[in-house]
Structure formats: structure tokens, C-alpha cells
Amino acid sequence: MAKSKLSEFKEDYYFFTGKLSDINRQIAFAGIALIWVFKKGENTEFQIDNELILPAIFIVGALAFDMFQYIYQSVVWSIFYTRKNRKNKSEDKKIKSPEYLNYPSWVFFFIKVILVLIAYWKIFDYLLDKFLK
């Protein structure tokens, strides 16, 4: 495993926390849009075709795993950076990071991609059924 400067881990920490903020903002706007799109008339009842409920659940799950991935990375690299910085007192010293710290992040990544693929496959199937009848 190649060694990296401690300052590079700090850059990773800043990247992941920034990414988390971006995702959180996008999800908030998407939530507002969903509320507006599915609102029917003046009442507060939401209506969605039953065949689209499962894909919607998969998409929400994918967004959740996206958040989990960046929450995990933000916390892990913040802790790693803080501990190494206290110990070494220099951001220019090259150090190794354990590969296993990234394993949970990869699990979150693959789950979110698979959930989106399944959701879009179900949406595509729904659209084919509706338009090719």
C-alpha cells in the first residue's frame, strides 16, 4: 500500500463532508418536489400507481445508502486524520491508511447502485406495460 501525506487525508475528509452536504441539499429539494408532484387537488392525500410504490421505495433506499456512505466516510476519515495529526504533529509526513476502512463504504456504494438499477428496471417495465398495451 502506498503512503500518503496526512494532509491528503484531511483533503479526503473535507471532500466527503462537502459531498454529504451536497447530497443532503439535493434530497431536501427532491422531497419538496415529490410532495408537490403527488399532491392531488386541495387535500393532502397522495396518489401514486401501486406498481410504482416498490420502485419509489428502492429509490428512497438508494438515497439513504448514498447518505450512509458519505456519513461513514466523513466520520472515519475525520477520526483517522485527527488521531494521526495528534500523533505526528505534521501534515507532510507520509503514512499508511488501512484498506479495511473503505470496505463499509464499498458495501454502501454497491447497495445504492443495485437499488437504483432495480428501481429503474421496474419503472421501465411499468412504462412498457402502459405504452405497449
PDB file of C-alpha atoms in Angstrom:
ATOM      1  CA  MET A   1       0.000   0.000   0.000  1.00  0.00           C
ATOM      2  CA  ALA A   2       1.329   3.434  -0.929  1.00  0.00           C
ATOM      3  CA  LYS A   3       1.902   6.013   1.753  1.00  0.00           C
ATOM      4  CA  SER A   4       0.128   9.361   1.641  1.00  0.00           C
ATOM      5  CA  LYS A   5       0.677  12.665   3.383  1.00  0.00           C
ATOM      6  CA  LEU A   6      -1.589  13.329   6.334  1.00  0.00           C
ATOM      7  CA  SER A   7      -2.737  16.496   4.579  1.00  0.00           C
ATOM      8  CA  GLU A   8      -4.153  14.297   1.784  1.00  0.00           C
ATOM      9  CA  PHE A   9      -6.372  12.510   4.312  1.00  0.00           C
ATOM     10  CA  LYS A  10      -7.546  15.907   5.511  1.00  0.00           C
ATOM     11  CA  GLU A  11      -8.464  16.736   1.896  1.00  0.00           C
ATOM     12  CA  ASP A  12     -10.445  13.476   1.729  1.00  0.00           C
ATOM     13  CA  TYR A  13     -12.260  14.405   4.916  1.00  0.00           C
ATOM     14  CA  TYR A  14     -13.174  17.816   3.505  1.00  0.00           C
ATOM     15  CA  PHE A  15     -14.278  16.245   0.218  1.00  0.00           C
ATOM     16  CA  PHE A  16     -16.594  13.711   1.887  1.00  0.00           C
ATOM     17  CA  THR A  17     -18.168  16.178   4.285  1.00  0.00           C
ATOM     18  CA  GLY A  18     -18.724  18.579   1.386  1.00  0.00           C
ATOM     19  CA  LYS A  19     -20.255  15.805  -0.688  1.00  0.00           C
ATOM     20  CA  LEU A  20     -22.534  14.875   2.197  1.00  0.00           C
ATOM     21  CA  SER A  21     -23.783  18.440   2.384  1.00  0.00           C
ATOM     22  CA  ASP A  22     -24.445  18.475  -1.368  1.00  0.00           C
ATOM     23  CA  ILE A  23     -26.390  15.213  -1.238  1.00  0.00           C
ATOM     24  CA  ASN A  24     -28.392  16.314   1.758  1.00  0.00           C
ATOM     25  CA  ARG A  25     -29.395  19.528  -0.025  1.00  0.00           C
ATOM     26  CA  GLN A  26     -30.399  17.648  -3.192  1.00  0.00           C
ATOM     27  CA  ILE A  27     -32.500  15.177  -1.210  1.00  0.00           C
ATOM     28  CA  ALA A  28     -34.274  18.019   0.563  1.00  0.00           C
ATOM     29  CA  PHE A  29     -35.163  19.663  -2.765  1.00  0.00           C
ATOM     30  CA  ALA A  30     -36.238  16.318  -4.218  1.00  0.00           C
ATOM     31  CA  GLY A  31     -38.513  15.775  -1.220  1.00  0.00           C
ATOM     32  CA  ILE A  32     -40.183  19.122  -1.798  1.00  0.00           C
ATOM     33  CA  ALA A  33     -40.640  18.278  -5.481  1.00  0.00           C
ATOM     34  CA  LEU A  34     -42.136  14.875  -4.680  1.00  0.00           C
ATOM     35  CA  ILE A  35     -44.616  16.407  -2.265  1.00  0.00           C
ATOM     36  CA  TRP A  36     -45.668  18.900  -4.911  1.00  0.00           C
ATOM     37  CA  VAL A  37     -45.888  16.359  -7.755  1.00  0.00           C
ATOM     38  CA  PHE A  38     -48.005  13.799  -5.899  1.00  0.00           C
ATOM     39  CA  LYS A  39     -50.318  16.261  -4.194  1.00  0.00           C
ATOM     40  CA  LYS A  40     -53.802  15.971  -5.617  1.00  0.00           C
ATOM     41  CA  GLY A  41     -56.139  18.962  -5.549  1.00  0.00           C
ATOM     42  CA  GLU A  42     -56.525  20.912  -2.356  1.00  0.00           C
ATOM     43  CA  ASN A  43     -56.431  17.976   0.059  1.00  0.00           C
ATOM     44  CA  THR A  44     -53.274  16.377   1.402  1.00  0.00           C
ATOM     45  CA  GLU A  45     -53.801  12.840   0.071  1.00  0.00           C
ATOM     46  CA  PHE A  46     -51.061  11.480  -2.141  1.00  0.00           C
ATOM     47  CA  GLN A  47     -51.830   9.221  -5.051  1.00  0.00           C
ATOM     48  CA  ILE A  48     -49.307   7.026  -6.812  1.00  0.00           C
ATOM     49  CA  ASP A  49     -49.855   3.985  -9.010  1.00  0.00           C
ATOM     50  CA  ASN A  50     -49.396   0.816  -6.933  1.00  0.00           C
ATOM     51  CA  GLU A  51     -46.866  -0.520  -9.445  1.00  0.00           C
ATOM     52  CA  LEU A  52     -44.605   2.460  -8.781  1.00  0.00           C
ATOM     53  CA  ILE A  53     -44.560   2.145  -4.985  1.00  0.00           C
ATOM     54  CA  LEU A  54     -41.817  -0.515  -4.917  1.00  0.00           C
ATOM     55  CA  PRO A  55     -39.529   1.415  -7.297  1.00  0.00           C
ATOM     56  CA  ALA A  56     -40.093   4.523  -5.173  1.00  0.00           C
ATOM     57  CA  ILE A  57     -39.075   2.563  -2.068  1.00  0.00           C
ATOM     58  CA  PHE A  58     -35.929   1.323  -3.851  1.00  0.00           C
ATOM     59  CA  ILE A  59     -35.033   4.880  -4.883  1.00  0.00           C
ATOM     60  CA  VAL A  60     -35.525   6.187  -1.343  1.00  0.00           C
ATOM     61  CA  GLY A  61     -33.403   3.276  -0.092  1.00  0.00           C
ATOM     62  CA  ALA A  62     -30.675   4.111  -2.603  1.00  0.00           C
ATOM     63  CA  LEU A  63     -30.670   7.731  -1.448  1.00  0.00           C
ATOM     64  CA  ALA A  64     -30.426   6.533   2.151  1.00  0.00           C
ATOM     65  CA  PHE A  65     -27.437   4.302   1.352  1.00  0.00           C
ATOM     66  CA  ASP A  66     -25.863   7.224  -0.510  1.00  0.00           C
ATOM     67  CA  MET A  67     -26.141   9.258   2.676  1.00  0.00           C
ATOM     68  CA  PHE A  68     -24.832   6.345   4.796  1.00  0.00           C
ATOM     69  CA  GLN A  69     -21.799   6.053   2.517  1.00  0.00           C
ATOM     70  CA  TYR A  70     -20.816   9.690   2.925  1.00  0.00           C
ATOM     71  CA  ILE A  71     -21.683   9.827   6.624  1.00  0.00           C
ATOM     72  CA  TYR A  72     -19.437   6.818   7.195  1.00  0.00           C
ATOM     73  CA  GLN A  73     -16.576   8.241   5.136  1.00  0.00           C
ATOM     74  CA  SER A  74     -16.838  11.662   6.746  1.00  0.00           C
ATOM     75  CA  VAL A  75     -16.703  10.213  10.258  1.00  0.00           C
ATOM     76  CA  VAL A  76     -13.980   7.620   9.578  1.00  0.00           C
ATOM     77  CA  TRP A  77     -11.600   9.978   7.783  1.00  0.00           C
ATOM     78  CA  SER A  78     -12.190  12.721  10.332  1.00  0.00           C
ATOM     79  CA  ILE A  79     -11.259  10.345  13.157  1.00  0.00           C
ATOM     80  CA  PHE A  80      -8.298   8.943  11.204  1.00  0.00           C
ATOM     81  CA  TYR A  81      -6.993  12.421  10.393  1.00  0.00           C
ATOM     82  CA  THR A  82      -7.446  13.710  13.958  1.00  0.00           C
ATOM     83  CA  ARG A  83      -5.671  10.732  15.538  1.00  0.00           C
ATOM     84  CA  LYS A  84      -2.756  10.805  13.108  1.00  0.00           C
ATOM     85  CA  ASN A  85      -2.422  14.576  13.337  1.00  0.00           C
ATOM     86  CA  ARG A  86      -2.234  14.437  17.145  1.00  0.00           C
ATOM     87  CA  LYS A  87       0.356  11.672  16.981  1.00  0.00           C
ATOM     88  CA  ASN A  88       2.562  13.013  14.165  1.00  0.00           C
ATOM     89  CA  LYS A  89       2.092  16.783  14.520  1.00  0.00           C
ATOM     90  CA  SER A  90       2.959  17.127  10.844  1.00  0.00           C
ATOM     91  CA  GLU A  91       0.689  17.017   7.820  1.00  0.00           C
ATOM     92  CA  ASP A  92       3.606  16.387   5.457  1.00  0.00           C
ATOM     93  CA  LYS A  93       4.643  13.025   6.896  1.00  0.00           C
ATOM     94  CA  LYS A  94       3.685  10.087   4.681  1.00  0.00           C
ATOM     95  CA  ILE A  95       1.598   7.443   6.443  1.00  0.00           C
ATOM     96  CA  LYS A  96      -0.373   4.343   5.508  1.00  0.00           C
ATOM     97  CA  SER A  97      -4.120   4.042   5.851  1.00  0.00           C
ATOM     98  CA  PRO A  98      -5.678   0.643   6.409  1.00  0.00           C
ATOM     99  CA  GLU A  99      -7.666  -0.611   3.405  1.00  0.00           C
ATOM    100  CA  TYR A 100     -10.388  -2.081   5.610  1.00  0.00           C
ATOM    101  CA  LEU A 101     -11.563   1.437   6.485  1.00  0.00           C
ATOM    102  CA  ASN A 102     -13.027   1.674   2.981  1.00  0.00           C
ATOM    103  CA  TYR A 103     -14.855  -1.686   2.978  1.00  0.00           C
ATOM    104  CA  PRO A 104     -18.133  -0.441   4.520  1.00  0.00           C
ATOM    105  CA  SER A 105     -18.139   2.430   2.041  1.00  0.00           C
ATOM    106  CA  TRP A 106     -17.904  -0.014  -0.876  1.00  0.00           C
ATOM    107  CA  VAL A 107     -20.822  -2.017   0.550  1.00  0.00           C
ATOM    108  CA  PHE A 108     -22.961   1.142   0.733  1.00  0.00           C
ATOM    109  CA  PHE A 109     -21.880   2.051  -2.809  1.00  0.00           C
ATOM    110  CA  PHE A 110     -22.845  -1.296  -4.348  1.00  0.00           C
ATOM    111  CA  ILE A 111     -26.166  -1.459  -2.488  1.00  0.00           C
ATOM    112  CA  LYS A 112     -27.208   2.022  -3.664  1.00  0.00           C
ATOM    113  CA  VAL A 113     -26.294   1.252  -7.283  1.00  0.00           C
ATOM    114  CA  ILE A 114     -28.146  -2.068  -7.231  1.00  0.00           C
ATOM    115  CA  LEU A 115     -31.244  -0.450  -5.697  1.00  0.00           C
ATOM    116  CA  VAL A 116     -31.337   2.221  -8.402  1.00  0.00           C
ATOM    117  CA  LEU A 117     -30.860  -0.371 -11.155  1.00  0.00           C
ATOM    118  CA  ILE A 118     -33.735  -2.471  -9.792  1.00  0.00           C
ATOM    119  CA  ALA A 119     -35.956   0.606  -9.410  1.00  0.00           C
ATOM    120  CA  TYR A 120     -35.346   1.748 -12.962  1.00  0.00           C
ATOM    121  CA  TRP A 121     -35.836  -1.778 -14.322  1.00  0.00           C
ATOM    122  CA  LYS A 122     -39.260  -1.849 -12.587  1.00  0.00           C
ATOM    123  CA  ILE A 123     -40.114   1.652 -13.857  1.00  0.00           C
ATOM    124  CA  PHE A 124     -39.091   0.637 -17.389  1.00  0.00           C
ATOM    125  CA  ASP A 125     -41.261  -2.489 -17.110  1.00  0.00           C
ATOM    126  CA  TYR A 126     -44.168  -0.340 -15.908  1.00  0.00           C
ATOM    127  CA  LEU A 127     -43.772   2.102 -18.798  1.00  0.00           C
ATOM    128  CA  LEU A 128     -43.544  -0.696 -21.358  1.00  0.00           C
ATOM    129  CA  ASP A 129     -46.722  -2.202 -19.973  1.00  0.00           C
ATOM    130  CA  LYS A 130     -48.563   1.148 -20.067  1.00  0.00           C
ATOM    131  CA  PHE A 131     -47.439   2.265 -23.500  1.00  0.00           C
ATOM    132  CA  LEU A 132     -47.343  -1.035 -25.395  1.00  0.00           C
ATOM    133  CA  LYS A 133     -50.815  -2.242 -24.452  1.00  0.00           C
TER     134      LYS A 133
END
